[in-house]
Short mmCIF file of C-alpha atoms in Angstrom, two decimals:
data_model
loop_
_atom_site.label_atom_id
_atom_site.label_comp_id
_atom_site.label_asym_id
_atom_site.label_seq_id
_atom_site.Cartn_x
_atom_site.Cartn_y
_atom_site.Cartn_z
CA MET A 26 0.18 0.11 0.05
CA LEU A 27 3.18 2.17 0.36
CA TRP A 28 2.94 3.22 -3.36
CA VAL A 29 -0.67 3.86 -3.56
CA GLN A 30 -0.45 6.18 -0.51
CA LEU A 31 2.34 7.91 -2.07
CA VAL A 32 0.43 8.59 -5.25
CA ILE A 33 -2.32 10.18 -3.19
CA VAL A 34 0.21 12.26 -1.38
CA LEU A 35 1.91 13.52 -4.42
CA ALA A 36 -1.50 14.13 -6.11
CA ALA A 37 -2.59 16.23 -3.10
CA ILE A 38 0.60 18.12 -3.33
CA VAL A 39 0.28 18.78 -7.09
CA VAL A 40 -3.43 19.79 -6.88
CA GLY A 41 -2.86 21.94 -3.83
CA ALA A 42 0.12 23.70 -5.82
CA ARG A 43 -2.11 24.24 -8.73
CA LEU A 44 -4.89 25.81 -6.68
CA GLY A 45 -2.32 28.17 -5.01
CA GLY A 46 -3.01 30.17 -1.88
CA LEU A 47 -4.80 28.03 0.71
CA GLY A 48 -4.84 25.20 -1.65
CA LEU A 49 -1.65 23.23 -0.26
CA GLY A 50 -3.18 23.34 3.10
CA ILE A 51 -6.49 22.04 2.26
CA MET A 52 -5.50 19.38 0.11
CA GLY A 53 -3.08 18.39 2.63
CA GLY A 54 -5.97 18.20 4.98
CA LEU A 55 -7.82 15.98 2.32
CA GLY A 56 -4.87 13.68 1.90
CA THR A 57 -4.58 13.32 5.65
CA THR A 58 -8.19 12.34 5.78
CA VAL A 59 -7.90 9.76 3.17
CA LEU A 60 -4.73 8.15 4.67
CA VAL A 61 -6.41 7.94 8.04
CA PHE A 62 -10.00 6.66 7.12
CA VAL A 63 -9.39 4.87 3.88
CA PHE A 64 -5.85 3.18 4.75
CA GLY A 65 -6.26 3.02 8.47
CA ALA A 66 -2.88 5.12 9.17
CA ALA A 67 -2.45 6.59 12.40
CA PRO A 68 -2.75 10.25 12.20
CA ALA A 69 0.48 12.18 13.23
CA GLU A 70 0.47 15.17 15.64
CA PRO A 71 -0.34 18.42 13.82
CA PRO A 72 2.61 20.79 13.92
CA ILE A 73 1.11 23.09 16.34
CA ASP A 74 4.28 24.69 17.67
CA VAL A 75 5.55 25.58 14.31
CA MET A 76 2.06 27.09 13.23
CA LEU A 77 2.06 29.27 16.31
CA MET A 78 5.49 30.39 15.97
CA ILE A 79 4.87 31.51 12.37
CA ALA A 80 1.60 33.08 13.41
CA ALA A 81 3.58 35.22 15.93
CA VAL A 82 6.16 36.33 13.63
CA VAL A 83 3.82 37.16 10.77
CA THR A 84 1.76 39.41 13.11
CA ALA A 85 4.86 41.35 14.22
CA ALA A 86 5.74 41.62 10.55
CA ALA A 87 2.17 42.76 9.80
CA GLY A 88 2.48 45.45 12.46
CA LEU A 89 5.79 46.85 10.74
CA GLN A 90 4.06 47.02 7.50
CA ALA A 91 1.06 48.94 9.10
CA SER A 92 3.16 51.41 10.84
CA GLY A 93 4.98 52.35 7.70
CA GLY A 94 8.14 50.57 8.60
CA MET A 95 8.12 48.57 5.31
CA ASP A 96 7.90 51.70 3.26
CA PHE A 97 10.79 53.28 5.06
CA LEU A 98 12.93 50.13 4.35
CA VAL A 99 11.92 50.52 0.51
CA GLU A 100 13.13 54.03 0.57
CA LEU A 101 16.55 52.89 2.08
CA ALA A 102 16.86 50.30 -0.56
CA THR A 103 16.07 52.79 -3.26
CA LYS A 104 18.87 54.81 -2.31
CA ALA A 105 21.25 51.96 -1.92
CA LEU A 106 20.35 50.74 -5.50
CA ARG A 107 20.65 54.26 -7.13
CA LYS A 108 24.26 54.95 -5.66
CA ARG A 109 25.88 52.07 -7.60
CA PRO A 110 23.78 51.68 -10.64
CA SER A 111 26.30 49.92 -12.97
CA ALA A 112 26.97 47.07 -10.12
CA ILE A 113 23.28 46.45 -9.69
CA THR A 114 23.46 42.87 -10.55
CA PHE A 115 25.57 42.48 -7.51
CA VAL A 116 23.90 44.92 -5.22
CA ALA A 117 20.39 44.35 -5.86
CA PRO A 118 20.44 40.67 -4.49
CA MET A 119 22.14 41.81 -1.53
CA VAL A 120 19.44 44.40 -0.70
CA ALA A 121 16.79 41.72 -1.46
CA TYR A 122 18.54 39.41 0.94
CA ALA A 123 18.92 41.96 3.72
CA PHE A 124 15.11 42.58 3.29
CA THR A 125 14.08 39.05 3.79
CA LEU A 126 16.88 38.38 6.39
CA PHE A 127 15.23 41.01 8.49
CA ALA A 128 11.58 40.60 7.83
CA GLY A 129 11.66 36.66 7.69
CA THR A 130 9.69 36.40 4.60
CA GLY A 131 10.53 36.71 0.88
CA HIS A 132 7.41 38.51 0.10
CA VAL A 133 8.88 41.81 1.05
CA ALA A 134 10.86 41.58 -2.32
CA TYR A 135 7.77 42.70 -4.26
CA ALA A 136 8.47 46.26 -2.83
CA ILE A 137 11.85 46.58 -4.38
CA LEU A 138 11.54 44.69 -7.80
CA PRO A 139 10.17 47.55 -9.77
CA VAL A 140 13.08 49.93 -8.56
CA ILE A 141 15.56 47.17 -9.53
CA SER A 142 13.97 46.78 -12.97
CA GLU A 143 14.01 50.62 -13.72
CA VAL A 144 17.49 51.41 -12.24
CA ALA A 145 18.92 48.51 -14.37
CA ARG A 146 17.28 50.02 -17.42
CA GLU A 147 18.26 53.50 -16.60
CA SER A 148 21.86 52.21 -16.33
CA GLY A 149 21.68 50.20 -19.56
CA VAL A 150 22.04 46.87 -17.62
CA ARG A 151 19.96 44.02 -18.85
CA PRO A 152 17.15 43.85 -16.17
CA GLU A 153 17.17 40.14 -16.22
CA ARG A 154 20.45 39.95 -14.57
CA PRO A 155 19.65 41.79 -11.42
CA LEU A 156 15.88 40.70 -11.25
CA SER A 157 16.77 36.98 -11.42
CA ILE A 158 19.31 36.82 -8.73
CA SER A 159 17.60 39.23 -6.50
CA VAL A 160 14.38 36.70 -6.64
CA ILE A 161 16.80 34.03 -5.92
CA ALA A 162 18.44 35.78 -2.93
CA SER A 163 15.19 36.61 -1.45
CA GLN A 164 14.59 32.88 -1.36
CA GLN A 165 17.96 32.08 -0.15
CA ALA A 166 17.78 34.46 2.92
CA ILE A 167 14.80 32.52 4.10
CA THR A 168 17.16 29.82 5.31
CA ALA A 169 19.32 32.52 7.02
CA SER A 170 16.64 34.53 8.76
CA PRO A 171 16.31 33.83 12.47
CA ILE A 172 12.58 34.70 12.40
CA SER A 173 11.56 32.81 9.04
CA ALA A 174 9.12 29.94 9.21
CA ALA A 175 11.64 27.57 7.77
CA THR A 176 14.37 28.45 10.43
CA VAL A 177 11.80 28.28 13.24
CA ALA A 178 10.71 25.05 12.11
CA LEU A 179 14.22 23.54 11.70
CA LEU A 180 15.37 24.75 14.96
CA GLY A 181 12.93 22.45 16.72
CA LEU A 182 13.82 19.35 14.51
CA LEU A 183 17.40 19.11 14.58
CA PRO A 184 19.01 16.16 16.67
CA GLY A 185 20.73 17.65 19.85
CA ARG A 186 19.00 20.92 19.48
CA PRO A 187 21.74 22.96 18.55
CA SER A 188 21.54 26.69 19.31
CA LEU A 189 20.03 29.31 16.86
CA GLY A 190 23.40 30.96 16.86
CA LEU A 191 25.14 27.99 15.42
CA ILE A 192 22.60 27.44 12.85
CA LEU A 193 23.04 30.97 11.87
CA ALA A 194 26.75 30.87 11.78
CA VAL A 195 26.47 28.32 8.96
CA CYS A 196 23.37 29.57 7.13
CA ILE A 197 24.22 33.05 6.83
CA PRO A 198 27.72 32.82 5.29
CA ALA A 199 26.80 29.84 3.19
CA THR A 200 23.79 31.51 1.61
CA LEU A 201 25.69 34.85 1.16
CA PHE A 202 28.31 32.79 -0.68
CA GLY A 203 25.58 31.09 -2.76
CA CYS A 204 24.09 34.17 -3.68
CA GLY A 205 27.32 35.73 -4.79
CA PHE A 206 28.03 32.67 -6.80
CA GLY A 207 24.69 33.05 -8.36
CA ALA A 208 25.19 36.92 -9.09
CA ILE A 209 28.38 35.94 -10.96
CA VAL A 210 26.32 33.56 -13.17
CA ALA A 211 23.49 36.06 -13.53
CA SER A 212 25.91 38.83 -14.67
CA ARG A 213 27.05 36.78 -17.66
CA MET A 214 23.46 35.80 -18.80
CA GLY A 215 22.01 37.04 -22.20
CA LYS A 216 23.05 40.00 -24.43
CA ASP A 217 23.67 43.65 -23.14
CA LEU A 218 20.57 45.52 -23.27
CA SER A 219 21.59 47.47 -26.22
CA LEU A 220 22.12 44.35 -28.29
CA ASP A 221 18.92 42.49 -27.05
CA PRO A 222 16.51 42.18 -30.01
CA VAL A 223 13.46 41.95 -28.01
CA TYR A 224 14.14 45.14 -26.15
CA GLN A 225 15.23 46.93 -29.36
CA ARG A 226 11.98 45.76 -31.01
CA ARG A 227 9.86 47.02 -28.24
CA LEU A 228 11.67 50.37 -28.30
CA ALA A 229 11.13 50.65 -32.16
CA ASP A 230 7.33 49.76 -31.70
CA GLY A 231 6.97 52.35 -28.88
CA LEU A 232 6.04 49.70 -26.33
CA VAL A 233 8.77 50.93 -23.86
CA ASP A 234 8.74 54.46 -22.66
CA ALA A 235 12.01 56.26 -22.10
CA PRO A 236 13.35 55.76 -18.46
CA ALA A 237 11.48 58.19 -16.16
CA SER A 238 13.23 59.65 -13.29
CA ALA A 239 12.24 58.19 -9.81
CA ALA A 240 9.46 59.89 -8.13
CA LYS A 241 10.01 60.83 -4.49
CA GLY A 242 7.39 59.67 -1.82
CA ALA A 243 6.34 61.41 1.24
CA PRO A 244 9.35 61.21 3.92
CA ALA A 245 9.05 58.67 6.46
CA THR A 246 7.40 59.59 9.61
CA TRP A 247 9.25 59.29 13.01
CA ARG A 248 6.92 56.37 13.96
CA ALA A 249 7.76 54.42 10.67
CA LYS A 250 11.56 54.74 11.63
CA LEU A 251 10.71 53.82 15.23
CA SER A 252 8.86 50.62 14.26
CA VAL A 253 11.93 49.41 12.13
CA VAL A 254 13.96 49.90 15.25
CA ILE A 255 11.50 48.11 17.62
CA PHE A 256 11.33 45.19 15.10
CA LEU A 257 15.00 45.02 14.86
CA VAL A 258 15.22 44.73 18.70
CA GLY A 259 12.80 41.91 18.60
CA VAL A 260 14.80 40.00 16.06
CA VAL A 261 18.04 40.58 18.00
CA ALA A 262 16.09 39.34 21.28
CA VAL A 263 15.10 36.07 19.50
CA VAL A 264 18.75 35.50 18.34
CA LEU A 265 20.00 35.96 21.87
CA LEU A 266 17.53 33.93 23.47
CA GLY A 267 18.17 31.19 20.92
CA SER A 268 21.89 31.43 21.41
CA TYR A 269 21.99 31.66 25.27
CA PRO A 270 19.57 29.16 26.70
CA GLN A 271 20.47 30.54 30.29
CA LEU A 272 18.50 33.76 29.30
CA ARG A 273 15.39 31.57 29.34
CA THR A 274 16.21 29.69 32.62
CA TRP A 275 14.71 30.10 35.93
CA THR A 276 14.53 28.32 39.19
CA GLU A 277 11.28 27.21 40.64
CA GLY A 278 10.86 24.95 43.84
CA GLY A 279 14.75 24.44 43.71
CA GLN A 280 14.66 23.05 40.17
CA SER A 281 15.92 24.67 37.19
CA ARG A 282 13.55 25.13 34.19
CA VAL A 283 14.06 26.32 30.63
CA LEU A 284 11.47 28.01 28.68
CA GLY A 285 11.26 26.43 25.11
CA MET A 286 12.32 28.31 22.19
CA ALA A 287 8.90 27.88 20.41
CA HIS A 288 7.29 29.80 23.43
CA ALA A 289 10.27 32.47 23.55
CA ILE A 290 9.59 33.37 19.94
CA GLU A 291 5.90 33.59 20.30
CA MET A 292 6.31 35.79 23.36
CA VAL A 293 8.81 37.99 21.78
CA MET A 294 7.04 38.65 18.65
CA LEU A 295 3.49 39.06 19.84
CA SER A 296 5.20 41.57 22.07
CA VAL A 297 6.77 43.40 19.31
CA ALA A 298 3.45 43.52 17.47
CA ALA A 299 1.58 44.89 20.68
CA ILE A 300 4.31 47.68 21.13
CA LEU A 301 4.04 48.58 17.36
CA ALA A 302 0.50 49.08 18.01
CA LEU A 303 0.91 51.09 21.07
CA ALA A 304 3.88 53.17 20.23
CA CYS A 305 3.80 53.39 16.59
CA GLY A 306 0.05 53.63 15.88
CA ALA A 307 0.07 50.38 13.77
CA ASN A 308 -3.76 49.97 13.33
CA VAL A 309 -4.79 46.45 13.90
CA GLU A 310 -7.55 46.32 11.14
CA LYS A 311 -4.76 47.40 8.69
CA MET A 312 -2.43 44.71 10.10
CA ALA A 313 -4.83 42.05 9.43
CA GLY A 314 -5.68 43.23 5.97
CA GLY A 315 -2.07 43.70 4.93
CA SER A 316 -0.33 41.64 2.38
CA VAL A 317 2.01 40.35 4.82
CA PHE A 318 -0.37 39.07 7.22
CA ARG A 319 -2.55 37.21 4.32
CA ALA A 320 0.63 35.53 3.15
CA GLY A 321 1.53 34.56 6.40
CA VAL A 322 -1.88 32.91 7.25
CA GLN A 323 -1.58 31.05 4.00
CA ALA A 324 1.73 29.66 4.96
CA VAL A 325 0.42 28.63 8.16
CA ILE A 326 -2.60 26.78 6.61
CA ALA A 327 -0.33 25.18 4.14
CA ILE A 328 2.03 23.73 6.70
CA PHE A 329 -0.81 22.77 8.82
CA GLY A 330 -2.21 20.39 5.85
CA ILE A 331 0.89 19.42 4.04
CA ALA A 332 3.08 18.78 7.15
CA TRP A 333 0.41 16.76 8.75
CA MET A 334 -0.19 14.82 5.67
CA GLY A 335 3.64 14.27 5.34
CA ASP A 336 4.22 13.18 8.97
CA THR A 337 1.13 10.65 8.89
CA PHE A 338 2.40 9.03 5.54
CA PHE A 339 6.18 8.74 6.71
CA LYS A 340 5.17 7.57 10.11
CA ASP A 341 2.76 4.90 8.74
CA ASN A 342 5.35 3.80 6.31
CA LEU A 343 8.58 4.32 8.15
CA ASP A 344 9.63 0.52 8.38
CA GLN A 345 9.50 0.27 4.47
CA ILE A 346 11.19 3.71 3.80
CA GLN A 347 13.87 3.85 6.46
CA GLY A 348 16.05 0.85 5.67
CA PRO A 349 16.74 1.44 1.70
CA LEU A 350 16.87 5.19 2.28
CA GLN A 351 19.25 4.79 5.17
CA ALA A 352 21.61 2.56 3.08
CA LEU A 353 21.36 4.98 0.14
CA VAL A 354 21.95 8.33 2.40
CA THR A 355 24.74 6.78 4.40
CA ALA A 356 26.65 5.95 1.22
CA ARG A 357 25.79 9.32 -0.44
CA PRO A 358 24.72 11.85 2.23
CA TRP A 359 24.28 14.63 -0.44
CA LEU A 360 21.38 12.77 -1.92
CA PHE A 361 19.26 14.01 1.05
CA ALA A 362 19.95 17.54 -0.13
CA VAL A 363 18.53 16.45 -3.67
CA ALA A 364 15.42 15.05 -1.81
CA LEU A 365 14.81 18.45 -0.03
CA PHE A 366 15.12 20.24 -3.40
CA ALA A 367 12.80 18.12 -5.01
CA MET A 368 10.03 18.17 -2.26
CA SER A 369 10.31 22.06 -2.18
CA ILE A 370 9.77 21.96 -5.80
CA LEU A 371 6.63 20.27 -5.01
CA LEU A 372 5.53 22.06 -1.94
CA TYR A 373 6.34 25.64 -2.79
CA SER A 374 7.26 26.39 0.76
CA GLN A 375 10.63 26.04 2.60
CA ALA A 376 9.05 25.55 6.02
CA ALA A 377 6.66 22.81 4.60
CA THR A 378 9.61 21.04 3.20
CA VAL A 379 11.59 21.25 6.48
CA ARG A 380 8.70 20.12 8.51
CA SER A 381 7.82 17.09 5.91
CA LEU A 382 11.47 15.74 5.46
CA MET A 383 13.71 16.81 8.18
CA PRO A 384 12.41 14.29 10.72
CA LEU A 385 13.13 11.73 8.14
CA GLY A 386 16.71 12.98 7.85
CA THR A 387 17.22 12.81 11.60
CA GLN A 388 15.65 9.04 11.66
CA LEU A 389 17.99 8.15 8.86
CA GLY A 390 21.07 9.15 11.16
CA LEU A 391 22.10 12.43 9.49
CA SER A 392 23.85 14.59 11.97
CA ALA A 393 22.50 18.11 13.15
CA GLY A 394 25.53 19.68 11.17
CA ALA A 395 24.89 17.76 8.08
CA LEU A 396 21.03 18.72 8.01
CA THR A 397 21.84 22.47 8.82
CA GLY A 398 24.47 22.30 5.85
CA MET A 399 21.74 20.93 3.50
CA PHE A 400 19.21 23.44 4.83
CA PRO A 401 19.44 25.98 1.78
CA ALA A 402 18.39 22.94 -0.61
CA VAL A 403 14.82 23.62 0.49
CA ASN A 404 14.94 26.77 -2.02
CA GLY A 405 13.84 24.97 -4.89
CA TYR A 406 10.66 26.47 -5.84
CA PHE A 407 12.22 28.70 -8.48
CA PHE A 408 12.44 25.50 -10.53
CA ILE A 409 8.95 25.85 -12.06
CA PRO A 410 8.43 29.49 -12.86
CA ASN A 411 4.96 30.01 -11.39
CA TYR A 412 5.78 31.21 -7.75
CA PRO A 413 4.55 34.87 -7.34
CA THR A 414 7.81 36.56 -6.73
CA LEU A 415 9.20 35.00 -10.05
CA VAL A 416 5.92 36.08 -11.93
CA ALA A 417 6.02 39.50 -10.35
CA ALA A 418 9.79 39.91 -11.67
CA ILE A 419 8.87 39.08 -15.04
CA ASN A 420 5.81 41.48 -15.15
CA PHE A 421 8.16 44.33 -13.71
CA ASP A 422 10.70 44.05 -16.65
CA ARG A 423 9.18 46.27 -19.23
CA THR A 424 12.23 45.26 -21.48
CA GLY A 425 10.99 41.75 -21.88
CA THR A 426 14.62 40.38 -21.03
CA THR A 427 13.22 38.51 -17.81
CA ARG A 428 10.96 35.78 -19.41
CA ILE A 429 10.03 32.06 -19.43
CA GLY A 430 11.75 30.36 -22.39
CA LYS A 431 9.83 28.24 -24.97
CA TYR A 432 10.46 24.95 -22.98
CA VAL A 433 9.22 26.48 -19.84
CA LEU A 434 12.11 25.34 -17.48
CA ASN A 435 14.51 27.34 -19.59
CA HIS A 436 13.55 30.54 -17.70
CA SER A 437 15.60 33.46 -16.49
CA PHE A 438 15.70 32.00 -12.89
CA MET A 439 16.94 28.55 -13.52
CA LEU A 440 20.86 29.13 -13.73
CA PRO A 441 21.19 31.72 -11.03
CA GLY A 442 18.77 29.65 -8.74
CA LEU A 443 20.76 26.32 -9.37
CA ALA A 444 24.00 28.22 -8.90
CA ALA A 445 23.03 29.90 -5.63
CA THR A 446 21.57 26.73 -4.41
CA VAL A 447 24.47 24.24 -5.15
CA GLY A 448 26.97 27.15 -3.81
CA SER A 449 25.01 27.46 -0.68
CA VAL A 450 24.70 23.78 0.09
CA ALA A 451 28.33 23.19 -0.63
CA ALA A 452 29.40 26.18 1.48
CA GLY A 453 26.96 25.02 4.22
CA LEU A 454 28.31 21.42 4.61
CA VAL A 455 31.91 22.82 4.72
CA LEU A 456 31.15 25.26 7.23
CA ALA A 457 29.01 22.81 9.32
CA HIS A 458 31.85 20.33 9.47
CA PHE A 459 33.91 22.89 11.35
CA ILE A 460 31.35 24.92 13.32
CA MET A 461 29.00 22.07 14.39
#
């Protein structure tokens, strides 16, 4: 029955990905129902801690958006991009990376993609180059952010429970290396803008206007600037609490007790959201209706359904799966990174991929260091070019250089994405060997 159940699981994932939005979560729930009631599988425990941590982080990020902090960050990013326009293929991905590292979600990249496209065009740089690697960098940074759903999920699943500081010490430099490698690859893609036939044809047909000077928006308020500081303090607090367990330790009745990291993250992030509402005027209705909160809620539901279904499937078939896979992974450990990459293509979520496969990696005997080094492999959802940030980048590029090829998979993001992922995993495994 293993193969029949596997077909049902994969069908739920494919249909859920096509539905989009809440589709992954609800189809995961349907798949779990079929596994339990049709095949008699024992339901696994739903990933409640992960869901609550993500909900708390998303609420804080929504408060930052509602108080104008996100707009202030976009203003800073625009200035940084226009300082070195000729080097935009290397500067833009670092800006996108910093945005995601700070906010914990790659969806903040939407705000800077049009800026990257226009600055590149004004500078005569093929927009495909900075746009493609910037989208990839925003994905890679998810696996380096201390408050991303994927990192939070990984923190609670690694054997031996290594500190958040150790995980970040591996993932941040590894993903930065990968993004740099991807930027080098992207800088060599396609013809220069002045020689690109698609762009020249659009210019001749009048389909592309002359580059316009950037319009200046209203200056950021003191509340918006304060909200960024408050959010940053919250992020630093999470890193410190994760790196130094003694900060979460107290004595009760003569016994030492340690507050779980999940609860610590939930407390800090909900407190940040509360302070943003009280001190920075973040409207709670605006928080709930913002794009960050909506995307976050969808992520929570997706993890709920998909991770629950995956856990139930693996738990019910562990005896049949573990033996052959353990021999294969023991002989070639890097194959688990390939499995993570393939699963992320199907799930469109780093956090859901972590929650679905990392427990299996632990059961197969992979060390915390190896799993941490392979963590960036969960950034595979650029492979099929229908993820929202990829589609947005294509639409923001009015020159037509960022595009999906005739054979679908030969799109603008493939080479930078593969280069960044391979580079990040390779660097991560080396760093983890020495650090963990």
